[in-house]
Every structure is written in C-alpha cells, then in structure tokens.
C-alpha cells in the first residue's frame, strides 16, 4: 500500500510538472468537458474531467466513502474531487440556491463527500484553483448540502447533465457507473432579471422605448413591483425623447392598472389603445374586456370590426360571444347565425355552432 501511494504521488507530481511546463498539447486519459444550463438569464456551468469506469468498482472503492487522507497535499480528510485531474468547478453568473441553500454568484470548487451507497454531501469551496481535493480546507467551504444517490443504468464516462429544467430551477446530476448524484439549483429569476434591467437602464439600453415596454411587461407578469412597472410603461408612452404611444404600450399600461385594481384607468387606457389597433388587436381587446366582465366595452370594440369588415365571419362570431357573455342571448344568436351564413373557416364554424347549441338555437 505504501508503494502504491508513493508511486501515485510521483505520477501526480510529474503530471503537475509537465502540465505546467510542457510545450505540446497532448490528450489526457480523462478528457475535459463542460456543461452549461441557463435558468432565466442565469448560466450554471460545470467544468470537469471525465474518467471511464474501465471495469473498475467505483463506489466505495475507486471513490472511497467518507473523507479520506489521500496521501498527498495538505488535507488529511478530503472529499472526492467529483471528477478527475484539476478541481471540478461550478459557476453561477448570478446568486442562486443549491438544495435550498444560498450561494453567491461566482466560481467554486465542486467536491462531494460520498458517505455511503445512499448518501452524499455536495461541497462548494471558495478555493476553485486547487488541484483536485488534495488541498481541501473546510474553512473555505461556501456551501454544504446533503443529497441522496440514485441507481441508474450504467454510464461508462463520468457525466454531468441537467436532467430537469424548469422556469426557476434545474437539477444537475453527476452520473458514473450505476449511480447518480443529483442536486437542485434554484434561481430567483424575477429578482435577477429586474435587478439587471435597472442596471441596464443606466446605460444605452435605457434609450429605447421597446426596452421600457419589455421591462414593464416582464414586471407585470413575473411578480414585479406594479408601481415600478407603471413608471416604466409611462416612460415608454410619454415624457422622454424616445417615448411613443403604441397599442402594445397602452395595452401593457391597461393590464398594470387592472392588476392594481384601477378599473377606470384600465378602461381608459384600453379605449385609447383600440383607436390605434388593427382588427386582430381589436378582437383580442374585445375578449380581454369579456374576461374583465366589461361587456359594454367588449361589444363596443368588437362592433368596430363588424362595421369595418361586415363579410368577416370571425368578427360576427366574436361579437356574438360578447353579447352571450352579457346575457343578451337573442342578439348573440343573430350574430352566430350571421357568422355561419358567411361560410366561416372550420374553427369559427365550430365555435358558432357550439354556442348556438348551448343557446338552444341549433
């Protein structure tokens, strides 16, 4: 055993020496790899080397359980380097959480204490530049999180992957042999994006109307501060050299006001928007008013399309739905029947017939 450790240390030192001084770039036995996953606007990158199983017994043997004296370096109780060669590293471009524990943006050494066949601890170390875990020092720990190992089909090359990706999280997994070590990474996407928006508005991106519209719309739909969102959309609409009133901008303002409970302001903004809208936008606004239970405005908007394009079956069908929602069934039947008389496309025909059946008129 002593000879084996001595030989290993000599080989390691030679490897370090040649890596530092060599002029030639030659292949390694365990090739480098990198995997990246974006969550929202945050990139999570794992960089590692990929040893093969090569017929060896991995868990509890090649990867010993617990913290171990590896016979080199300063650490007397080192975790597994979670790969081969240099530190395996993980980088977060924004603050995140690993298994529910906060971690600041940056690059960390990724180590794993494989405790037994079922349990492990993920360790993120501030010492990202060390070789493997030979110089591991728990004083440099930035995060520790306990996780479970899972049985998988055989994976010959050690592989990191992101197997489950959601709007605000991703599950990273180390897979090797017949075991996987998964760990969850969460990002507060809304906070990250809104913080970035505020910073970007101090520069060139703050001189473009569309960016202010986009920012307001994001805040509206992702739990942002509605007063801040209203300020952003107002800047897009008026008062700045780049401001311009658009259907999209007014519709966003209307939705913000609606969400704030200002139904009068919501209606006024929609009234202004509809004067600039094309027929398809008017149709969508009509349905927005149906959903808001402002049936009179819905009828007013949808009637514009019927008046301007009386041979369009879809506009009659939509107006019929507004009257039906208001409870004026006789008038609704009239518009549904008119829609069917205009040889509508299949989807419009199906909708008119469905509603007529519901009203007992077909």
mmCIF file with all atom_site columns, N, CA, C and O in Angstrom, residues 18-26:
data_model
loop_
_atom_site.group_PDB
_atom_site.id
_atom_site.type_symbol
_atom_site.label_atom_id
_atom_site.label_alt_id
_atom_site.label_comp_id
_atom_site.label_asym_id
_atom_site.label_entity_id
_atom_site.label_seq_id
_atom_site.pdbx_PDB_ins_code
_atom_site.Cartn_x
_atom_site.Cartn_y
_atom_site.Cartn_z
_atom_site.occupancy
_atom_site.B_iso_or_equiv
_atom_site.pdbx_formal_charge
_atom_site.auth_seq_id
_atom_site.auth_comp_id
_atom_site.auth_asym_id
_atom_site.auth_atom_id
_atom_site.pdbx_PDB_model_num
ATOM 1  N N  . UNK A 1 18 ? 4.753  18.491 -15.733 1.00 0.00 ? 18 UNK A N  1
ATOM 2  C CA . UNK A 1 18 ? 4.662  18.517 -17.187 1.00 0.00 ? 18 UNK A CA 1
ATOM 3  C C  . UNK A 1 18 ? 3.531  19.397 -17.671 1.00 0.00 ? 18 UNK A C  1
ATOM 4  O O  . UNK A 1 18 ? 3.625  20.055 -18.697 1.00 0.00 ? 18 UNK A O  1
ATOM 5  N N  . UNK A 1 19 ? 2.434  19.414 -16.908 1.00 0.00 ? 19 UNK A N  1
ATOM 6  C CA . UNK A 1 19 ? 1.323  20.270 -17.298 1.00 0.00 ? 19 UNK A CA 1
ATOM 7  C C  . UNK A 1 19 ? 1.738  21.736 -17.252 1.00 0.00 ? 19 UNK A C  1
ATOM 8  O O  . UNK A 1 19 ? 1.357  22.540 -18.106 1.00 0.00 ? 19 UNK A O  1
ATOM 9  N N  . UNK A 1 20 ? 2.548  22.079 -16.264 1.00 0.00 ? 20 UNK A N  1
ATOM 10 C CA . UNK A 1 20 ? 2.939  23.482 -16.098 1.00 0.00 ? 20 UNK A CA 1
ATOM 11 C C  . UNK A 1 20 ? 3.969  23.914 -17.130 1.00 0.00 ? 20 UNK A C  1
ATOM 12 O O  . UNK A 1 20 ? 4.019  25.072 -17.517 1.00 0.00 ? 20 UNK A O  1
ATOM 13 N N  . UNK A 1 21 ? 4.851  22.955 -17.599 1.00 0.00 ? 21 UNK A N  1
ATOM 14 C CA . UNK A 1 21 ? 5.977  23.374 -18.428 1.00 0.00 ? 21 UNK A CA 1
ATOM 15 C C  . UNK A 1 21 ? 5.918  22.864 -19.853 1.00 0.00 ? 21 UNK A C  1
ATOM 16 O O  . UNK A 1 21 ? 6.675  23.327 -20.691 1.00 0.00 ? 21 UNK A O  1
ATOM 17 N N  . UNK A 1 22 ? 5.025  21.929 -20.138 1.00 0.00 ? 22 UNK A N  1
ATOM 18 C CA . UNK A 1 22 ? 5.034  21.290 -21.453 1.00 0.00 ? 22 UNK A CA 1
ATOM 19 C C  . UNK A 1 22 ? 4.698  22.276 -22.555 1.00 0.00 ? 22 UNK A C  1
ATOM 20 O O  . UNK A 1 22 ? 3.901  23.178 -22.375 1.00 0.00 ? 22 UNK A O  1
ATOM 21 N N  . UNK A 1 23 ? 5.342  22.073 -23.726 1.00 0.00 ? 23 UNK A N  1
ATOM 22 C CA . UNK A 1 23 ? 5.086  22.904 -24.882 1.00 0.00 ? 23 UNK A CA 1
ATOM 23 C C  . UNK A 1 23 ? 4.047  22.275 -25.806 1.00 0.00 ? 23 UNK A C  1
ATOM 24 O O  . UNK A 1 23 ? 3.496  22.940 -26.663 1.00 0.00 ? 23 UNK A O  1
ATOM 25 N N  . UNK A 1 24 ? 3.825  20.976 -25.657 1.00 0.00 ? 24 UNK A N  1
ATOM 26 C CA . UNK A 1 24 ? 2.898  20.264 -26.526 1.00 0.00 ? 24 UNK A CA 1
ATOM 27 C C  . UNK A 1 24 ? 1.562  20.048 -25.835 1.00 0.00 ? 24 UNK A C  1
ATOM 28 O O  . UNK A 1 24 ? 1.502  19.814 -24.636 1.00 0.00 ? 24 UNK A O  1
ATOM 29 N N  . UNK A 1 25 ? 0.517  20.121 -26.629 1.00 0.00 ? 25 UNK A N  1
ATOM 30 C CA . UNK A 1 25 ? -0.823 19.840 -26.115 1.00 0.00 ? 25 UNK A CA 1
ATOM 31 C C  . UNK A 1 25 ? -1.176 18.418 -26.526 1.00 0.00 ? 25 UNK A C  1
ATOM 32 O O  . UNK A 1 25 ? -1.414 18.130 -27.706 1.00 0.00 ? 25 UNK A O  1
ATOM 33 N N  . UNK A 1 26 ? -1.146 17.505 -25.580 1.00 0.00 ? 26 UNK A N  1
ATOM 34 C CA . UNK A 1 26 ? -1.410 16.099 -25.875 1.00 0.00 ? 26 UNK A CA 1
ATOM 35 C C  . UNK A 1 26 ? -2.652 15.635 -25.126 1.00 0.00 ? 26 UNK A C  1
ATOM 36 O O  . UNK A 1 26 ? -3.027 16.217 -24.105 1.00 0.00 ? 26 UNK A O  1
#
